[in-house]
Short mmCIF file of C-alpha atoms and ligand atoms in Angstrom, two decimals:
data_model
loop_
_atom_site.label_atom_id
_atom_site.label_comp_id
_atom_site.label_asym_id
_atom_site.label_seq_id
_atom_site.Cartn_x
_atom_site.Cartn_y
_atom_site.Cartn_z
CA UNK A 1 -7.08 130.15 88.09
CA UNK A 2 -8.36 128.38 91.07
CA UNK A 3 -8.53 130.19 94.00
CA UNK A 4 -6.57 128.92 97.23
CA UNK A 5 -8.51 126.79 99.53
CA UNK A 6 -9.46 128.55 103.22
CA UNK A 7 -9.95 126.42 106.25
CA UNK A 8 -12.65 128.21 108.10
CA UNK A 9 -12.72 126.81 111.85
CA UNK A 10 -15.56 129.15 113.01
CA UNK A 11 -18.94 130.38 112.27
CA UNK A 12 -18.45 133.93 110.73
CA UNK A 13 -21.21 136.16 109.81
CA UNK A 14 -22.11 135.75 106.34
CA UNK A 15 -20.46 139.58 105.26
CA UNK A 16 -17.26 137.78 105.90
CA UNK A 17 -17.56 134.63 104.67
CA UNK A 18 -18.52 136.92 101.39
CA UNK A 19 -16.21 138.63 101.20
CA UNK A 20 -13.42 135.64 101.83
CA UNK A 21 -15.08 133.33 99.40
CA UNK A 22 -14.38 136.14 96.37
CA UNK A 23 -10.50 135.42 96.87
CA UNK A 24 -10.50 131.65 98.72
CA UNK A 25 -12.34 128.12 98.29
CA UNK A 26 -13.84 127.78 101.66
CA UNK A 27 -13.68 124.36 103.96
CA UNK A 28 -16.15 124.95 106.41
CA UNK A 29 -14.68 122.99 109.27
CA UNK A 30 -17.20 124.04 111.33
CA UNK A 31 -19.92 122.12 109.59
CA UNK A 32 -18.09 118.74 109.27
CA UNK A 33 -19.73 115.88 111.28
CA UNK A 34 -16.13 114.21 111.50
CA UNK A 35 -13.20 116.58 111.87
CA UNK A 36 -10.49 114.48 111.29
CA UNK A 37 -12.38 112.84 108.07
CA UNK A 38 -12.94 116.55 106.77
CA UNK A 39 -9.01 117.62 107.19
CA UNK A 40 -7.98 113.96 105.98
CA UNK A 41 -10.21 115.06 102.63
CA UNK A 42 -9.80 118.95 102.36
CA UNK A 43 -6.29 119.67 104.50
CA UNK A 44 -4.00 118.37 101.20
CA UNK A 45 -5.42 121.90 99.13
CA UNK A 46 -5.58 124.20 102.12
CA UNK A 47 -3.51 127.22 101.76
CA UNK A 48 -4.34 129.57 104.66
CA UNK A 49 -6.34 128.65 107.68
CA UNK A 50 -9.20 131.43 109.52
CA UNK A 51 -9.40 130.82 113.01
CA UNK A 52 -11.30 132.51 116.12
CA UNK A 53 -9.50 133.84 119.13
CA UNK A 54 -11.35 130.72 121.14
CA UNK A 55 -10.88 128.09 118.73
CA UNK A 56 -7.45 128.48 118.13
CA UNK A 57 -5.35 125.83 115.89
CA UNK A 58 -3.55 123.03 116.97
CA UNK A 59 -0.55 120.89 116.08
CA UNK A 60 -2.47 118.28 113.87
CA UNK A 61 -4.59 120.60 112.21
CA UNK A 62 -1.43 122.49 110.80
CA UNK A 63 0.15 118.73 110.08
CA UNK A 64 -3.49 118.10 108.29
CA UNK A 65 -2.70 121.13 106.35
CA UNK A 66 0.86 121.37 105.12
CA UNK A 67 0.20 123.76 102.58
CA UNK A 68 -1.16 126.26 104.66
CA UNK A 69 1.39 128.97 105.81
CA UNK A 70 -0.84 131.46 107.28
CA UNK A 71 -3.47 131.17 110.37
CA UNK A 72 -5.47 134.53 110.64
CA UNK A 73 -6.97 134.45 113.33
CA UNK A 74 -10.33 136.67 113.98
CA UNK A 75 -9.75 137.77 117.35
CA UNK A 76 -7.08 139.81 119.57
CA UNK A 77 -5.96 136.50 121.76
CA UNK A 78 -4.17 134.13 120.16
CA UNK A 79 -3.86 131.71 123.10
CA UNK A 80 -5.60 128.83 121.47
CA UNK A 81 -2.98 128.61 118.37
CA UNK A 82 0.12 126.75 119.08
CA UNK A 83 2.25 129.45 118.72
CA UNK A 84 5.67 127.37 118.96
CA UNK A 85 3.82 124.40 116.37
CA UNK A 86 3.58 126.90 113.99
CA UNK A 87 6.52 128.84 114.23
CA UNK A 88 8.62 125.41 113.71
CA UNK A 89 6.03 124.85 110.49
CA UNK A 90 7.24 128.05 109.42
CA UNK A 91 3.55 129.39 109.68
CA UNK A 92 2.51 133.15 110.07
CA UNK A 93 0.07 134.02 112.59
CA UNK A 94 -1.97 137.39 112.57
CA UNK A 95 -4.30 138.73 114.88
CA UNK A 96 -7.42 141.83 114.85
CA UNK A 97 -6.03 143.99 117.50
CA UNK A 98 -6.82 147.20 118.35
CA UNK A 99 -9.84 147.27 116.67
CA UNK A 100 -11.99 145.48 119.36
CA UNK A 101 -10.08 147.78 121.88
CA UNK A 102 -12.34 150.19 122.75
CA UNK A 103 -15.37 147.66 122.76
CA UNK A 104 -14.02 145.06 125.47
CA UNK A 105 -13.65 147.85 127.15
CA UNK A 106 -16.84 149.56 126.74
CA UNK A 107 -18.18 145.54 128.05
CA UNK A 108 -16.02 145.78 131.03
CA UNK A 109 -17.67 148.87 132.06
CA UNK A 110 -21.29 147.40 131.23
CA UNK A 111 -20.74 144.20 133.55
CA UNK A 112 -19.17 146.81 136.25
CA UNK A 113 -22.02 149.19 136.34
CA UNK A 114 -24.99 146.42 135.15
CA UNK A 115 -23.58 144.34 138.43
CA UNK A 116 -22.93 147.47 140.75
CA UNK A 117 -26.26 149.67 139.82
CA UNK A 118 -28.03 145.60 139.31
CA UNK A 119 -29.61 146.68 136.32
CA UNK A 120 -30.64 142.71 135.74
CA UNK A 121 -32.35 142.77 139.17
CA UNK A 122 -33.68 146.29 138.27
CA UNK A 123 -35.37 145.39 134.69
CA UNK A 124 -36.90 142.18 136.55
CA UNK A 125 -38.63 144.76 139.19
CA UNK A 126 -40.10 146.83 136.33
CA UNK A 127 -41.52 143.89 134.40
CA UNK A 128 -42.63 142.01 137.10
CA UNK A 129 -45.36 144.27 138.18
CA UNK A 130 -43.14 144.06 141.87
CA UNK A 131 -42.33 148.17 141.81
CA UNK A 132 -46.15 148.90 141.20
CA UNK A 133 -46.86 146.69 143.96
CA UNK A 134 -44.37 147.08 146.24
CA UNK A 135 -42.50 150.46 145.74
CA UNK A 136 -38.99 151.58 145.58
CA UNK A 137 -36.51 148.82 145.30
CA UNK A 138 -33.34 148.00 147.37
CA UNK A 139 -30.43 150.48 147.21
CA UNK A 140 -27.03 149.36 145.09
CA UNK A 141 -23.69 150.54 145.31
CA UNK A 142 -22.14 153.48 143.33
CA UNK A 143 -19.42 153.27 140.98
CA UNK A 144 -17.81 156.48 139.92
CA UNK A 145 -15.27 157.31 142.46
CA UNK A 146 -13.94 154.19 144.17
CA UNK A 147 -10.48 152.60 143.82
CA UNK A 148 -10.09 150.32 140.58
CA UNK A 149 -7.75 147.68 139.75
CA UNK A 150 -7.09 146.47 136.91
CA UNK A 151 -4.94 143.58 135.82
CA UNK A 152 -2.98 143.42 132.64
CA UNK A 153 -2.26 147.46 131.81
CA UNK A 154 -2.02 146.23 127.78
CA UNK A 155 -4.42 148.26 125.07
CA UNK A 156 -7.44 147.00 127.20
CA UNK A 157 -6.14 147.83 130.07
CA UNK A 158 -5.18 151.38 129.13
CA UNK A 159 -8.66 151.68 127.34
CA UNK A 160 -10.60 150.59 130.56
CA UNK A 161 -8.54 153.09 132.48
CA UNK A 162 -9.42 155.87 130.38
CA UNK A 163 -13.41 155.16 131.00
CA UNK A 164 -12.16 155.03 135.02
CA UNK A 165 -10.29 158.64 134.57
CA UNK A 166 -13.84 159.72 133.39
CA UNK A 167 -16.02 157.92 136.43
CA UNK A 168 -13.33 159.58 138.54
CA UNK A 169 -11.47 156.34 139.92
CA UNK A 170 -8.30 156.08 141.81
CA UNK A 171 -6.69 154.05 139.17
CA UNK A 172 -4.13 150.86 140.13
CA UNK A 173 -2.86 147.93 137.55
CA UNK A 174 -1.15 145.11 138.01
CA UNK A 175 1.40 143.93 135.12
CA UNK A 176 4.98 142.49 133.87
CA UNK A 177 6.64 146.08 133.85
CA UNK A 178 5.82 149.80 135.26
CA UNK A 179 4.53 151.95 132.76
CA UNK A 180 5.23 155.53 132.55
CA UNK A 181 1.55 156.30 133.49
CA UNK A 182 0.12 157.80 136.54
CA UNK A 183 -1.59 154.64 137.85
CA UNK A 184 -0.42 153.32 140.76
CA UNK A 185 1.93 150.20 139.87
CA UNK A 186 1.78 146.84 141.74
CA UNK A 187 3.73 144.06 141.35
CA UNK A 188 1.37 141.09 140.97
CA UNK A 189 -2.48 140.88 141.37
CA UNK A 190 -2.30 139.48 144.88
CA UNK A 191 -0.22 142.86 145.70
CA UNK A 192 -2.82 144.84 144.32
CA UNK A 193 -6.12 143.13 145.52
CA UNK A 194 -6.09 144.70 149.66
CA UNK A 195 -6.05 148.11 147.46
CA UNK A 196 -8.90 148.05 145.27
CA UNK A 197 -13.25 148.66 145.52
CA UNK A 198 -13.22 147.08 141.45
CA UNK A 199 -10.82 144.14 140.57
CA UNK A 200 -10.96 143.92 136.49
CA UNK A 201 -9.02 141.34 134.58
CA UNK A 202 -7.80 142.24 131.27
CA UNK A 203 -4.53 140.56 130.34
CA UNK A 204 -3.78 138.38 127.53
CA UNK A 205 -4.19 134.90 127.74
CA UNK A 206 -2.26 131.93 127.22
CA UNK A 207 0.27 129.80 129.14
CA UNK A 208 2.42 132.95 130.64
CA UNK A 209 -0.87 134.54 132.58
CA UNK A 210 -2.73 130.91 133.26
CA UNK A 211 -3.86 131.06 137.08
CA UNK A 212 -1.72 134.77 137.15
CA UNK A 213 -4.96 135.89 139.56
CA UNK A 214 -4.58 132.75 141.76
CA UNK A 215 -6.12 132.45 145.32
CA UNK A 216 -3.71 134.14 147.12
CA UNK A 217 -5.22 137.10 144.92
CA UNK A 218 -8.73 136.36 145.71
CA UNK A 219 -8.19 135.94 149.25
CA UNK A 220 -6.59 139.27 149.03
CA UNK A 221 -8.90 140.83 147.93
CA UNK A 222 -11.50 143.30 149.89
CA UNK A 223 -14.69 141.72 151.30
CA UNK A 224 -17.75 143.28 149.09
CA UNK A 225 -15.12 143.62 145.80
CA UNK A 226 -16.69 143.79 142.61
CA UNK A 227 -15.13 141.45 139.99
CA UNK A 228 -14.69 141.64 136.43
CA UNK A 229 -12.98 139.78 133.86
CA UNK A 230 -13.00 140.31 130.02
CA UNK A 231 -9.91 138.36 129.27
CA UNK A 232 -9.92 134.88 129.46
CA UNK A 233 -11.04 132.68 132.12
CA UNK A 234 -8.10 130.67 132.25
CA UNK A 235 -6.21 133.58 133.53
CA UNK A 236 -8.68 133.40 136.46
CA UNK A 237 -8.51 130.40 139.41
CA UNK A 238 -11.68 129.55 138.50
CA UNK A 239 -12.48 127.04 142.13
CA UNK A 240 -11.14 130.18 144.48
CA UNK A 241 -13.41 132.97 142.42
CA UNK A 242 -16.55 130.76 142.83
CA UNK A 243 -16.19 130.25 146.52
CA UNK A 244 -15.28 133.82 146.98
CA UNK A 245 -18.60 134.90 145.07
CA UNK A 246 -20.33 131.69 147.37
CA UNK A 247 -18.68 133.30 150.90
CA UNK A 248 -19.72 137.13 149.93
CA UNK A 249 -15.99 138.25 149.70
CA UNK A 250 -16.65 138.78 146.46
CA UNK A 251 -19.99 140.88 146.37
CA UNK A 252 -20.60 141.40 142.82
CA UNK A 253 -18.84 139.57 139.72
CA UNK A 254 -19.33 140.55 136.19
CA UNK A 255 -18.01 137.59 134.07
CA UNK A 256 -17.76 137.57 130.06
CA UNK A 257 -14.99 134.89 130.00
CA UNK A 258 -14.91 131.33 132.09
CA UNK A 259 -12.88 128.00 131.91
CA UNK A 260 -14.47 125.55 129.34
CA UNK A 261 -16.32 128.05 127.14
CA UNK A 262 -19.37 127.68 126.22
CA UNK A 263 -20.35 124.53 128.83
CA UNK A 264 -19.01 126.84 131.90
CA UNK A 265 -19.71 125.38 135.34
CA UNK A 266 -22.97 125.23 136.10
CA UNK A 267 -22.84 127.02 139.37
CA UNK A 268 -22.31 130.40 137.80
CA UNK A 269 -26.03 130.41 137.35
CA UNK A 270 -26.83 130.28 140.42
CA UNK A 271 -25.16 133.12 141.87
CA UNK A 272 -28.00 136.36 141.89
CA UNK A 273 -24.62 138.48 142.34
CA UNK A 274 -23.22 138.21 139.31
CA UNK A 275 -23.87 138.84 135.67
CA UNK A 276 -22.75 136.81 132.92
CA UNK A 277 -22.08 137.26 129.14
CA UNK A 278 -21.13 134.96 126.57
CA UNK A 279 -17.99 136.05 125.58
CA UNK A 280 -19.32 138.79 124.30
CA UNK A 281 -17.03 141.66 124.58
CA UNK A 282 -16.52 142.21 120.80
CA UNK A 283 -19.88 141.33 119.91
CA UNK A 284 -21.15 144.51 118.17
CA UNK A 285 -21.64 144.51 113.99
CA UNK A 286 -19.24 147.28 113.78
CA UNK A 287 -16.23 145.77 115.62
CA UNK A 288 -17.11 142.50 114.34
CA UNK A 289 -16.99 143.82 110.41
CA UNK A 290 -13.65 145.82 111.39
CA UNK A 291 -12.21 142.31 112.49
CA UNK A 292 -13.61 140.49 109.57
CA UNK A 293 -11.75 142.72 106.91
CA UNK A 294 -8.39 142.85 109.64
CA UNK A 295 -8.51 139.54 109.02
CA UNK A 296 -9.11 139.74 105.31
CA UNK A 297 -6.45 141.90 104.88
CA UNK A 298 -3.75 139.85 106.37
CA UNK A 299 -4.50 136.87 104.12
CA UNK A 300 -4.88 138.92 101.13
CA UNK A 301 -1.58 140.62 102.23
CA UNK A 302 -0.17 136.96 102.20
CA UNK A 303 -1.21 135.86 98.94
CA UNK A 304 -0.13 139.06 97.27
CA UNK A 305 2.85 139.03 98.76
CA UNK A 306 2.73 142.38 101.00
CA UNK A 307 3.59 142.66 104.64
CA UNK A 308 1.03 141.66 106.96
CA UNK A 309 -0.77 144.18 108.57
CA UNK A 310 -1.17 142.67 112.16
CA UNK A 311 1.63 139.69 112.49
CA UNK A 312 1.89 138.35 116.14
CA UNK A 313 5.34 138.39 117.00
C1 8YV B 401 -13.25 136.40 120.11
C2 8YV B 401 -11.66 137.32 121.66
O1 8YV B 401 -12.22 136.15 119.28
O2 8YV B 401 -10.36 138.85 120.45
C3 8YV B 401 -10.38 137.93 121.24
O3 8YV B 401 -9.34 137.46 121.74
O4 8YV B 401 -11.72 136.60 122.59
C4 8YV B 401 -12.90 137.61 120.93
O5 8YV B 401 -12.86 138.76 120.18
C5 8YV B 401 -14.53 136.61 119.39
O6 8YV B 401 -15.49 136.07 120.17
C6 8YV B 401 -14.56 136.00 118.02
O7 8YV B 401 -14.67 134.65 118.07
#
């Protein structure tokens, strides 16, 4: 029997594009010189579509591919798929979530103590020769014990708050409802920001949460903050955090997520006080194989029949 055809939008490592070809055709959109020429061709035998949490799926790719009544997506955020489109196409959507948890969180810690402790600036002073030459380098500024914020108190959230509770932080989050947890609740970001030595973003995504730390939050926040996000940078406003980390108010930013991934604006290089990753939060081979088979599982949970595993709601 021929096997169902798979739209893959994304690179995936070559484990998972193993393991999907056993069970799909694969369309490797990702390849195609001319999109729209490649759905015109492949979309008519498409069955299920494989997306990544950036890439997303939009109204005309689900119209270029009738057949298709799943979009797994390989990634926790979901913002990038038309949610509504595909609802009204009667198409399921799943997600990987909770298995990247624990290592966006681990990443928000890295960027917070690599931009804090300036490990960057501290690896350049070994290599250099400068610390043979010119002794001890500059002090930084500590981490464990000062007040943290974080925004978006969701399975992130909770797991970034856990590593706080062991760097013994004063603990604050900023979200839709109070949880029964003993952080201290504010109301909105802006509220929070006077409060906080650490400002981390980690809410979800999407339309609901674009601009949610706006510049009334920035200019809220403490002169000499350290900033995080490992969300999305849409959920950021992107022209207040860059002249905060240009006037100082912002001291130290660790950034894994910008506006207009990967061409971000160029000025982020520039600044020596911040560190920047490439979306990289659930970048390690074990995470990435867990959300590989998550993703697996959903579509072969679709085409036998079975519940899915991870639906998004
Ligand atoms: C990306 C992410 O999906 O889970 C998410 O929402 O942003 C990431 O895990 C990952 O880079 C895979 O493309």
């Amino acid at each position: 029997m021929d096997k169902p055809g798979l739209l893959v939008v994304g690179v995936l490592p070559d484990w998972d594009l193993e393991a999907l070809a056993r069970r799909f055709t694969l369309h490797l959109l990702y390849e195609a010189p001319d999109r729209a020429a490649f759905l015109a061709q492949h979309g008519p035998s498409i069955r299920a579509i494989a997306t990544k949490g950036e890439l997303g799926a939009d109204p005309a790719m689900m119209d270029a591919c009738p057949q298709a009544k799943i979009i797994a997506c390989y990634g926790v955020g979901v913002d990038a798929i038309d949610l509504p489109a595909a609802r009204a196409r009667g198409i399921a959507v799943t997600n990987t979530p909770d298995v990247l948890t624990e290592d966006v969180a681990d990443m928000a810690f890295a960027l917070l103590l690599a931009t804090a402790r300036e490990i960057p600036d501290c690896d350049a002073y070994v290599r250099s020769g400068t610390w043979a030459k010119q002794g001890p380098m500059r002090l930084a500024t500590r981490v464990w014990g000062k007040r943290i914020g974080i925004v978006g108190l969701g399975r992130i959230g909770r797991a970034i708050a856990r590593r706080a509770e062991g760097f013994g932080m004063a603990i604050a989050y900023s979200g839709r409802t109070k949880k029964d947890l003993p952080y201290t609740f504010h109301a909105s970001p802006a509220a929070m920001a006077p409060h906080v030595d650490i400002f981390v973003v980690s809410a979800a995504g999407g339309a609901a949460t674009a601009g949610l730390v706006d510049r009334a939050a920035i200019e809220a926040l403490n002169p000499g903050v350290i900033f995080v996000n490992v969300s999305r940078g849409s959920v950021v406003d992107e022209a207040a955090l860059i002249e905060a980390l240009q006037s100082g108010r912002i001291a130290r930013a660790g950034l894994d997520v910008f506006h207009n991934e990967p061409a971000i604006a160029p000025v982020f290089a520039s600044f020596p006080n911040a560190v920047l990753s490439p979306h990289q939060a659930s970048g390690t081979v074990e995470t990435r194989k867990a959300m590989g088979a998550l993703m697996l599982a959903n579509l072969e949970a679709h085409f036998d029949g079975r519940p899915l595993p991870t639906p998004v709601p």
